[in-house]
CSV table of C-alpha atoms in Angstrom, one decimal:
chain,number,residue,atom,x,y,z
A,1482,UNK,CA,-7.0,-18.9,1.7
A,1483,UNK,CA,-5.2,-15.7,0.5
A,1484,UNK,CA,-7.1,-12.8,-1.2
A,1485,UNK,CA,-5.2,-10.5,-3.4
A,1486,UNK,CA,-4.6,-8.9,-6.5
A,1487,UNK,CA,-3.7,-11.1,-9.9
A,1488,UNK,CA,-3.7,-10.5,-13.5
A,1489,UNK,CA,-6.2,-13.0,-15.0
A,1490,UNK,CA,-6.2,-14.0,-18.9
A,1491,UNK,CA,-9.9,-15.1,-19.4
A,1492,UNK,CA,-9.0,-15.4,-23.3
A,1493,UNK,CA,-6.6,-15.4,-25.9
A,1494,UNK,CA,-6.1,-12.5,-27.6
A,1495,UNK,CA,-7.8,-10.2,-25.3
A,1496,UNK,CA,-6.1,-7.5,-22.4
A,1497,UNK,CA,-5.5,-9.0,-19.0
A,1498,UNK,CA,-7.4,-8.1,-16.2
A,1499,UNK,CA,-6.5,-7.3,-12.4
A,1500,UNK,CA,-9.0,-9.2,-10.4
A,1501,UNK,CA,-9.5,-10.3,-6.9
A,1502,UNK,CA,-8.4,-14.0,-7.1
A,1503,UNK,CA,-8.2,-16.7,-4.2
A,1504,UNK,CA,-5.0,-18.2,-3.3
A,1505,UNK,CA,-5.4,-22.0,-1.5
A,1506,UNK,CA,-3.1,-22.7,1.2
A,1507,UNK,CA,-0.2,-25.0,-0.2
A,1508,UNK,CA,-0.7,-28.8,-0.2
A,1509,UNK,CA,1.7,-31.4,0.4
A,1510,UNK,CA,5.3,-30.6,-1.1
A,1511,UNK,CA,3.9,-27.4,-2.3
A,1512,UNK,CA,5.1,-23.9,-0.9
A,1513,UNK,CA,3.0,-20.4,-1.3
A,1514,UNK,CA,5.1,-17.7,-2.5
A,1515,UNK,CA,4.7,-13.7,-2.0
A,1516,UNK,CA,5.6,-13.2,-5.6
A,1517,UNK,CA,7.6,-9.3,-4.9
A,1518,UNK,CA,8.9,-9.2,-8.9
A,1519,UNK,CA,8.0,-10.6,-12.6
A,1520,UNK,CA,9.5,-10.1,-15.6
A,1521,UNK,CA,7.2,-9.9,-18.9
A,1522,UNK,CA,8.4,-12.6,-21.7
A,1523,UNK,CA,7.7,-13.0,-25.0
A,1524,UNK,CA,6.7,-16.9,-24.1
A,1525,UNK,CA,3.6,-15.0,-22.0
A,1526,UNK,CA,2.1,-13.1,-24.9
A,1527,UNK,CA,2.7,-16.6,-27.5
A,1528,UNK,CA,-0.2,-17.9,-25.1
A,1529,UNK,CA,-2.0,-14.5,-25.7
A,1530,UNK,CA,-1.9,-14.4,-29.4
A,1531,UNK,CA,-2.6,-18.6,-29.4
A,1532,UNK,CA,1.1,-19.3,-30.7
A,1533,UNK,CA,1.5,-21.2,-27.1
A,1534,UNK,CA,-1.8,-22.9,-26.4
A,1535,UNK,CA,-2.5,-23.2,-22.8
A,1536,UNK,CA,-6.3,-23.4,-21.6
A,1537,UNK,CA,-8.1,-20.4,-20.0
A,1538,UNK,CA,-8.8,-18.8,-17.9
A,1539,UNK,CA,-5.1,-18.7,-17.3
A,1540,UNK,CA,-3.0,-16.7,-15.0
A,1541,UNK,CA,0.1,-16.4,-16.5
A,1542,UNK,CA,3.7,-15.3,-15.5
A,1543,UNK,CA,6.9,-17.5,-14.9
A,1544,UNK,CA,10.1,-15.2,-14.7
A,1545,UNK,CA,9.8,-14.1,-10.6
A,1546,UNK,CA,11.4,-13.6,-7.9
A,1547,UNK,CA,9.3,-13.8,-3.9
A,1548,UNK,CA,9.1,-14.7,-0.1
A,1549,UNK,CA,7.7,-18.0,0.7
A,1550,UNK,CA,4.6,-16.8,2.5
A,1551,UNK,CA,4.0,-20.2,3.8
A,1552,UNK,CA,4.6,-24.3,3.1
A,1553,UNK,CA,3.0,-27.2,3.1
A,1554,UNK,CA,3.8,-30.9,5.1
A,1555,UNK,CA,6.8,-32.6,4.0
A,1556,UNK,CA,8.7,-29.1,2.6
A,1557,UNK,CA,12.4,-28.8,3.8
A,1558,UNK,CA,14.2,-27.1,1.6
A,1559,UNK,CA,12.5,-23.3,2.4
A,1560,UNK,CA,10.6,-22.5,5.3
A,1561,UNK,CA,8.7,-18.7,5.7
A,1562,UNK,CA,10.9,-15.9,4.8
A,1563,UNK,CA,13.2,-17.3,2.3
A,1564,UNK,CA,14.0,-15.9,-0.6
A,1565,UNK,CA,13.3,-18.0,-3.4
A,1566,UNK,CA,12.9,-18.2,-7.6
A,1567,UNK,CA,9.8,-20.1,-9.2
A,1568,UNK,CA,11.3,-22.8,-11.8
A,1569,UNK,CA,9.3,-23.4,-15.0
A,1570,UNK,CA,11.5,-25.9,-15.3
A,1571,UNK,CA,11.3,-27.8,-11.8
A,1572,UNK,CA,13.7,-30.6,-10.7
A,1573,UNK,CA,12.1,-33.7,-8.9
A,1574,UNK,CA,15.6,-35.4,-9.4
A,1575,UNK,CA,14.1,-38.6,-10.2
A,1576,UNK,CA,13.0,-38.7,-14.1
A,1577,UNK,CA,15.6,-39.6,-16.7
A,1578,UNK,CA,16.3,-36.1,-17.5
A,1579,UNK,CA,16.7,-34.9,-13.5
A,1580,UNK,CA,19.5,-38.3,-13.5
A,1581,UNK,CA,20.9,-38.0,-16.2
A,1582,UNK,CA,24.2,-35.4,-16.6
A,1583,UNK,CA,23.2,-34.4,-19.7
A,1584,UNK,CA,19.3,-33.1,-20.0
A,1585,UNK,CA,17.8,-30.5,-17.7
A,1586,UNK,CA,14.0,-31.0,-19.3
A,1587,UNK,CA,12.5,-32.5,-16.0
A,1588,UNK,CA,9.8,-34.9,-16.5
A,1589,UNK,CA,7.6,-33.0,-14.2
A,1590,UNK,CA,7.5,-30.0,-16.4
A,1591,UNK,CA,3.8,-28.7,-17.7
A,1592,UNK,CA,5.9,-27.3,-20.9
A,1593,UNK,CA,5.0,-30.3,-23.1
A,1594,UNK,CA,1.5,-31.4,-21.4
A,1595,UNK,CA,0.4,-27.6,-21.2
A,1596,UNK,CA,-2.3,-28.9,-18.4
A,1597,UNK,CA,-2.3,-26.0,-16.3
A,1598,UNK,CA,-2.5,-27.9,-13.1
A,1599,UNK,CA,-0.6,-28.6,-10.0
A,1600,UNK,CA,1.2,-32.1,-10.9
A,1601,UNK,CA,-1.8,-33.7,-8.3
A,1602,UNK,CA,-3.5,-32.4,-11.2
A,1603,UNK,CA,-5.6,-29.4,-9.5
A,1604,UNK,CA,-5.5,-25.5,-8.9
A,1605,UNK,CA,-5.1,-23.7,-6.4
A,1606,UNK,CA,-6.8,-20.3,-7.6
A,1607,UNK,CA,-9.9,-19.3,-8.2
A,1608,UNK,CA,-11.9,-16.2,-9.3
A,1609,UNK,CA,-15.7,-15.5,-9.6
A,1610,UNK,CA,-16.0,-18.6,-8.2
A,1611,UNK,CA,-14.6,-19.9,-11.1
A,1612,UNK,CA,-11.2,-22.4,-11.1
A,1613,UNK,CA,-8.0,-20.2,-13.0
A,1614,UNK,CA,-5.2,-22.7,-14.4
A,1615,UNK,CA,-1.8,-22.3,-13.6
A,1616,UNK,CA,0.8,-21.2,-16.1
A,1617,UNK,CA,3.8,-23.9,-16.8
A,1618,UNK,CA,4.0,-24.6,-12.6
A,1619,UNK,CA,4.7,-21.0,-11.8
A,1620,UNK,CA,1.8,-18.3,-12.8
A,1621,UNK,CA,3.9,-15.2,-11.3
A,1622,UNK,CA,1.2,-12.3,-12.6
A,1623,UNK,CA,-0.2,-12.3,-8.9
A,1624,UNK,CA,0.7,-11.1,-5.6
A,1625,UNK,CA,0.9,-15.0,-4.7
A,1626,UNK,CA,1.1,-17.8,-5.9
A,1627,UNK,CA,1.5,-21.8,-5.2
A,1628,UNK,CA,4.5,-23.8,-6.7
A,1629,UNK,CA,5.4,-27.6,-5.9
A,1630,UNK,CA,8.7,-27.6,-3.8
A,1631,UNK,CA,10.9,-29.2,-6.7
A,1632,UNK,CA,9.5,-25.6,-8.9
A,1633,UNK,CA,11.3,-23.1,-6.4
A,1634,UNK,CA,14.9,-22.5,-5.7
A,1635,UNK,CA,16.0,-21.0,-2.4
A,1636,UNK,CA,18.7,-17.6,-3.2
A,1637,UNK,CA,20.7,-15.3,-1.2
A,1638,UNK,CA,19.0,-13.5,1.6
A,1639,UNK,CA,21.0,-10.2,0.1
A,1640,UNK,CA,19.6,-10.5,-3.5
A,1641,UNK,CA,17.6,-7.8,-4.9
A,1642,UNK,CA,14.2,-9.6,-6.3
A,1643,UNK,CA,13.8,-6.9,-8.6
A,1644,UNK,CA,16.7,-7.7,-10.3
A,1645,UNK,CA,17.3,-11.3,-10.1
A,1646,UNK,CA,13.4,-11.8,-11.2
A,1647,UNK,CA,15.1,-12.0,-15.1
A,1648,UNK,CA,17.4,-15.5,-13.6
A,1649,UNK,CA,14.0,-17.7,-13.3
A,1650,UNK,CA,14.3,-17.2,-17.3
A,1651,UNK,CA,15.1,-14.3,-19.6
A,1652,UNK,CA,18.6,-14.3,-18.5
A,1653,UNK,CA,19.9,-17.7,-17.6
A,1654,UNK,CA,18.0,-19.2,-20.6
A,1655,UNK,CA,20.1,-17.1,-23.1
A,1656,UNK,CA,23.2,-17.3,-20.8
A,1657,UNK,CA,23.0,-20.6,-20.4
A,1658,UNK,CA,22.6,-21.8,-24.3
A,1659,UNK,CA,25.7,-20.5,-24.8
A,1660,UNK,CA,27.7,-21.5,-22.0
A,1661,UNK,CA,26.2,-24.8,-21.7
A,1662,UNK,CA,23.9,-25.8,-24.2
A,1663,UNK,CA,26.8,-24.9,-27.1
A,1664,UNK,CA,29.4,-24.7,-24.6
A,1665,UNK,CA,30.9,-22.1,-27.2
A,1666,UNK,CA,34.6,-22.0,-26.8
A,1667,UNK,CA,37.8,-18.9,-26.9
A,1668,UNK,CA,37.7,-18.0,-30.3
A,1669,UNK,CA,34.7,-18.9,-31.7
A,1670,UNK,CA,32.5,-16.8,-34.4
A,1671,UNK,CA,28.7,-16.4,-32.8
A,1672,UNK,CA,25.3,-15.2,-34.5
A,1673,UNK,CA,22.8,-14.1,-32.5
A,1674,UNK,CA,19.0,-13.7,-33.8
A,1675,UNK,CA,16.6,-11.5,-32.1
A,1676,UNK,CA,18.2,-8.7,-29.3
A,1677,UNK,CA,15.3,-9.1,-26.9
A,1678,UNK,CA,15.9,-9.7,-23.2
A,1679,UNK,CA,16.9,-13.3,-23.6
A,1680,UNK,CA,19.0,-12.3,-27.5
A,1681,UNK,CA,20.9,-10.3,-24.9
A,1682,UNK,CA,21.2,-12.4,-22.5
A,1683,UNK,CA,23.2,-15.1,-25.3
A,1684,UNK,CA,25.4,-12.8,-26.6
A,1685,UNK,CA,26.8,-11.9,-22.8
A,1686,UNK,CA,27.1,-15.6,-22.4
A,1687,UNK,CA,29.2,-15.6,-26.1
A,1688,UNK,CA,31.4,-13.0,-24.4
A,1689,UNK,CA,31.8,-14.8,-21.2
A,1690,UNK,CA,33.4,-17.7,-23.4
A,1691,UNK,CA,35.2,-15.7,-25.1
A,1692,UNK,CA,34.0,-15.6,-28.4
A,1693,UNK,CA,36.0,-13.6,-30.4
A,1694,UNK,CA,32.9,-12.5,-32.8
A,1695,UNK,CA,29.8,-11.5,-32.0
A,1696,UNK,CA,27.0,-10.7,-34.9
A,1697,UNK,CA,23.8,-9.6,-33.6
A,1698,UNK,CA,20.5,-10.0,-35.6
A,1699,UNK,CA,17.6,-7.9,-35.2
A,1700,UNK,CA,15.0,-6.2,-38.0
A,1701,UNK,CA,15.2,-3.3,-35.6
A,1702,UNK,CA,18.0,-1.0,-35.3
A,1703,UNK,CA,17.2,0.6,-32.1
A,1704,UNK,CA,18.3,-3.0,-30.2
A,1705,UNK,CA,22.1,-2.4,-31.7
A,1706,UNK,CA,23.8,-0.1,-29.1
A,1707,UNK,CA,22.7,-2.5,-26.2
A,1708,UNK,CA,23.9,-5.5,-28.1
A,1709,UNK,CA,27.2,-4.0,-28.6
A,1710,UNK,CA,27.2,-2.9,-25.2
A,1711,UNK,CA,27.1,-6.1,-24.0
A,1712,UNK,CA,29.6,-7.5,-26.1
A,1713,UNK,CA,28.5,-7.6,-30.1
A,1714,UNK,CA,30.7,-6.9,-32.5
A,1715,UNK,CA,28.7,-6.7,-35.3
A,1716,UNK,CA,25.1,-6.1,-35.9
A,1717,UNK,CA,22.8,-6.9,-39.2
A,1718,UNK,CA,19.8,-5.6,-39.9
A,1719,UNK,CA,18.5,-8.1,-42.6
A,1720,UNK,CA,16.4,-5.4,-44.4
A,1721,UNK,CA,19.4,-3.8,-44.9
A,1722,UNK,CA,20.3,-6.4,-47.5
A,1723,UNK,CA,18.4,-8.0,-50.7
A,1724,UNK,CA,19.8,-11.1,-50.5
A,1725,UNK,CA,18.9,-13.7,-47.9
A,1726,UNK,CA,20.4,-13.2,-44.5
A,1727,UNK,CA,22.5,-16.7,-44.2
A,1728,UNK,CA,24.3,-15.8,-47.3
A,1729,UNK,CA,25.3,-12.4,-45.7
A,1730,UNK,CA,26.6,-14.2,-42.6
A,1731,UNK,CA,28.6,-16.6,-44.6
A,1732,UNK,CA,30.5,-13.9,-46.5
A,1733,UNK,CA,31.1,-11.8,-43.7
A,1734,UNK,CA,32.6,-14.6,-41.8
A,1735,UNK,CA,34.3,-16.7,-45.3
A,1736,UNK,CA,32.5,-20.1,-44.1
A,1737,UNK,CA,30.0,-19.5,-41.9
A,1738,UNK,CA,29.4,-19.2,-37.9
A,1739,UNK,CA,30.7,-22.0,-35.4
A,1740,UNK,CA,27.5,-21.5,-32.9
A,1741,UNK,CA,24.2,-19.8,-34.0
A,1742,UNK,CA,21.0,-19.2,-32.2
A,1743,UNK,CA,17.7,-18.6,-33.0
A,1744,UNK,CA,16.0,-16.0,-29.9
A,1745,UNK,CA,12.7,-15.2,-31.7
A,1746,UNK,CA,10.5,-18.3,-32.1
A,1747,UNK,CA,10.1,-18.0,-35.8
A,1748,UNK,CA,10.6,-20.9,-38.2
A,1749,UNK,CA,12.1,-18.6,-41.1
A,1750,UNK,CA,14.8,-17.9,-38.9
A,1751,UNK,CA,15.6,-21.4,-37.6
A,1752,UNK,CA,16.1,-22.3,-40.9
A,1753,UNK,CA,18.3,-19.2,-41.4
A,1754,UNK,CA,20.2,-19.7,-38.0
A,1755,UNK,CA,21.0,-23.2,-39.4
A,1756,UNK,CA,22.3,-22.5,-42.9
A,1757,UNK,CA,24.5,-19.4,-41.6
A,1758,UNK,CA,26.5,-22.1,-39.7
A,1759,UNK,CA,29.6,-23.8,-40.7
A,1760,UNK,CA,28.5,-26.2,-43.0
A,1761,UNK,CA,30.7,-29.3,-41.2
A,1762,UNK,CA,31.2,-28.1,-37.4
A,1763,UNK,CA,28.4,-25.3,-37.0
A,1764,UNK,CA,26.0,-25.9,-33.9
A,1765,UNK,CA,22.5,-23.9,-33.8
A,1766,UNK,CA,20.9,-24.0,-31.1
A,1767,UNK,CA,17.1,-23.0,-30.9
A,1768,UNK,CA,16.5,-20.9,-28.0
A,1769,UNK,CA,12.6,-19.5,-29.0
A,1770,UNK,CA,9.8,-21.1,-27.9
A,1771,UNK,CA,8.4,-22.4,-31.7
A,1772,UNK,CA,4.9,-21.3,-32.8
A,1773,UNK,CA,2.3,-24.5,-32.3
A,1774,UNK,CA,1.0,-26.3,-35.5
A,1775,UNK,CA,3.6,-25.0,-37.6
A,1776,UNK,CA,6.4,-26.9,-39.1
A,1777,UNK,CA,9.8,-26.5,-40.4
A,1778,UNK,CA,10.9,-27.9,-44.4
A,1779,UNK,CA,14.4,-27.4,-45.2
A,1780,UNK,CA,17.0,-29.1,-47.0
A,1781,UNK,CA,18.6,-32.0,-45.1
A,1782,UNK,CA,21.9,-31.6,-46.9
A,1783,UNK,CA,22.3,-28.3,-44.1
A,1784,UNK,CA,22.6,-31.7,-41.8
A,1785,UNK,CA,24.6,-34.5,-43.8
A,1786,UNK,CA,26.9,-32.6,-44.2
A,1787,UNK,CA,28.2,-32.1,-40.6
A,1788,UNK,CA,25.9,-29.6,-38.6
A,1789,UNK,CA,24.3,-30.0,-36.0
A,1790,UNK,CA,20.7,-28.6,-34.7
A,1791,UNK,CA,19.8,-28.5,-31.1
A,1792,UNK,CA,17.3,-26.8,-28.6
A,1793,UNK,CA,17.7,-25.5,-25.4
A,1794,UNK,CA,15.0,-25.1,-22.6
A,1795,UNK,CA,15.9,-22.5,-19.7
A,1796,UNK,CA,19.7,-22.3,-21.0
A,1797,UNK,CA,20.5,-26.2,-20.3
A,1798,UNK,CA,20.5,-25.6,-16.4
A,1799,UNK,CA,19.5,-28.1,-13.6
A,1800,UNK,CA,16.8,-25.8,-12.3
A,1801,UNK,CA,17.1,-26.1,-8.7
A,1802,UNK,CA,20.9,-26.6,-8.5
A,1803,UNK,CA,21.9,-23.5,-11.1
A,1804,UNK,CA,19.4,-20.9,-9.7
A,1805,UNK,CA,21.3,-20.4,-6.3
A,1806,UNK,CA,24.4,-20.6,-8.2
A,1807,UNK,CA,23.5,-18.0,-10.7
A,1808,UNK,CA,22.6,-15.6,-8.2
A,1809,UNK,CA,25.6,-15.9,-6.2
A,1810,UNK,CA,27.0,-14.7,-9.7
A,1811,UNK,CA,25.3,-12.1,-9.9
A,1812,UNK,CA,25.7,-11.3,-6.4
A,1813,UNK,CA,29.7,-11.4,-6.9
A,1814,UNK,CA,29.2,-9.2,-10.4
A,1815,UNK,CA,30.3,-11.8,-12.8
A,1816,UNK,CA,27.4,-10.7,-14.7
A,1817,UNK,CA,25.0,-7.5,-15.5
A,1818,UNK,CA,21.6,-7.8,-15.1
A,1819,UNK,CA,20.1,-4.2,-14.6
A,1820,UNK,CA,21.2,-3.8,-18.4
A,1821,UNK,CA,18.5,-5.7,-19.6
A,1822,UNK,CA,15.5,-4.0,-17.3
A,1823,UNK,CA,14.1,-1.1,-19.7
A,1824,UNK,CA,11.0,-0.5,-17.5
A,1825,UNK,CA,9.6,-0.9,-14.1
A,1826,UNK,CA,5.5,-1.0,-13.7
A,1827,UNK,CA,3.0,-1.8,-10.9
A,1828,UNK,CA,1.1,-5.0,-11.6
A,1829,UNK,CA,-1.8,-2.7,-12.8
A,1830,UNK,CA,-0.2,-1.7,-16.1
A,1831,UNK,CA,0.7,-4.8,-17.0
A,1832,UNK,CA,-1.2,-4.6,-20.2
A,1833,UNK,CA,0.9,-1.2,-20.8
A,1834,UNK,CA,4.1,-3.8,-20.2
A,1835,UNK,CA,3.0,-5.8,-23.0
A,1836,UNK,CA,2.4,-3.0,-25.4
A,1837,UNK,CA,6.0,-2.5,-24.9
A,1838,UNK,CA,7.4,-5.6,-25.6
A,1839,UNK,CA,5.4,-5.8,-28.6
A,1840,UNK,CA,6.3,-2.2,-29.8
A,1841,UNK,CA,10.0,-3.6,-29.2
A,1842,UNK,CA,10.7,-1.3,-26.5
């Protein structure tokens, strides 16, 4: 058993708090993981404010990079001393979705069953004497933590954790719903809702396949230069305009977008993101985790008439099989990454990290 230092959610809306948690050795198939960096996510803080429900006491966290400290009987694909990525997606490549060529959802995931368990249906930390649950497979907010084998990727040696912390979600879920979940093409007209960390991360992906338009959406104006930095061409702030914010995309562009996405996780912009695109050929993909018990109405003419409305979880990717890849990307510049780190904190103020992703900052 490992003592060390973790940030522990004992309820929702309420600050974390750095305790002294124990960390059980790793069980069959299961690998313990010196977590070295964590990104903060706006899918973290839903299960803060209750839009994600999850039970407490929770330790949350799931976009890391670490050292496998130590594995469990049966591992072979890491042994001590690897670098690796936790996947909050994992790949067991036997479920429908791990065969299949098209779906990346593994069956395995604790997205949709929000258990909070090892799949053998246990934990592996406690505090106070009290059993903590685990966040979606991963729970990176600690200095370690256990995964199952088929929930951590093994990356280049030479990769910088601290940067390559934002692939095990921010970035290669945005990336990747362009790239692959829209698989926009040369030429295409993109719109982009909500220029956080992951907003970003889609409209890079947009440029990457060579959209030839790029319109960022954001309520706040400070997120503009970085989106155009990184490859928008235009940015609208909807309270910039009286009229509704589809109807202003559909003029700028004569007939709407070919590809939309929604990055925010709120149902007034789904709805939005859908009507902005083409009313025949448009694709929107949701990319934001949606708000529990809430549902969407719109008008189902949006769809009869041609477009199409899909979701994306962690950018489309085959968990296990992308993650190397993307980091040899990375590693070989075909990307940016340090673009989308704004600050750099000890574990200790995470709660500060949070105020700044809610403050937009």
């Amino acid at each position: 058993v490992i003592k060390c230092k973790a940030a522990v959610l004992w309820e929702a809306n309420k600050p974390f708090s750095i305790e002294e948690v124990e960390v059980a050795p790793p069980k069959t198939h299961e690998v313990r993981i010196k977590i070295v960096a964590t990104g903060i996510c706006r899918s973290d803080d839903h299960v803060v404010t209750g839009a994600l429900v999850m039970p407490f006491p929770i330790i949350l966290g799931h976009e890391a990079a670490g050292v496998v400290e130590s594995v469990g009987e049966g591992v072979t694909s890491m042994k001590p001393g690897d670098k690796v990525i936790p996947l909050f997606v994992p790949q067991c490549g036997e479920c429908s979705s791990c065969l299949s060529t098209k779906s990346n959802l593994c069956s395995k995931n604790d997205i949709c069953s929000a258990a909070g368990l090892m799949p053998d249906g246990t934990t592996r930390f406690t505090c106070e004497g009290k059993a903590v649950h685990h966040f979606i497979g991963t729970s990176t907010f600690t200095e370690y933590t256990v995964v199952h084998e088929s929930a951590a990727a093994k990356i280049d040696s030479a990769a910088p954790l601290e940067k390559v912390c934002l692939i095990g979600c921010g970035f290669s879920t945005g990336y990747g719903a362009a790239v692959q979940t829209a698989k926009v093409e040369p030429g295409s007209i993109c719109a982009v809702f909500g220029l956080g960390g992951v907003g970003l991360s889609v409209v890079m992906g947009c440029k990457a396949a060579g959209a030839s338009r790029i319109i960022a959406v954001d309520i706040n104006k400070d997120k503009f230069a970085k989106a155009k930095e990184l490859g928008a061409t235009d940015c609208v702030n909807p309270k910039d305009f009286k009229k509704p914010v589809e109807e202003v995309l559909t003029e700028m562009t004569g007939h709407g977008v070919d590809y939309s996405f929604e990055v925010i996780g709120r149902t007034e912009t789904m709805t939005a993101a859908l009507a902005c695109c083409h009313n025949n050929y448009g694709v929107s993909v949701i990319v934001g985790v949606p708000p529990a018990a809430q549902k969407i109405s719109f008008d189902p003419m949006l769809l009869f008439t041609g477009r199409t409305w899909k979701g994306s979880v962690f950018g489309g990717w085959k968990s296990k099989d992308s993650v190397p890849k993307l980091v040899a990307d990375y590693m070989k510049k075909k990307f940016v990454l340090d673009t989308l780190i704004t600050h750099t904190l000890p574990l200790t103020k995470i709660n500060e990290g949070f105020e700044l992703l809610r403050t937009g900052k």
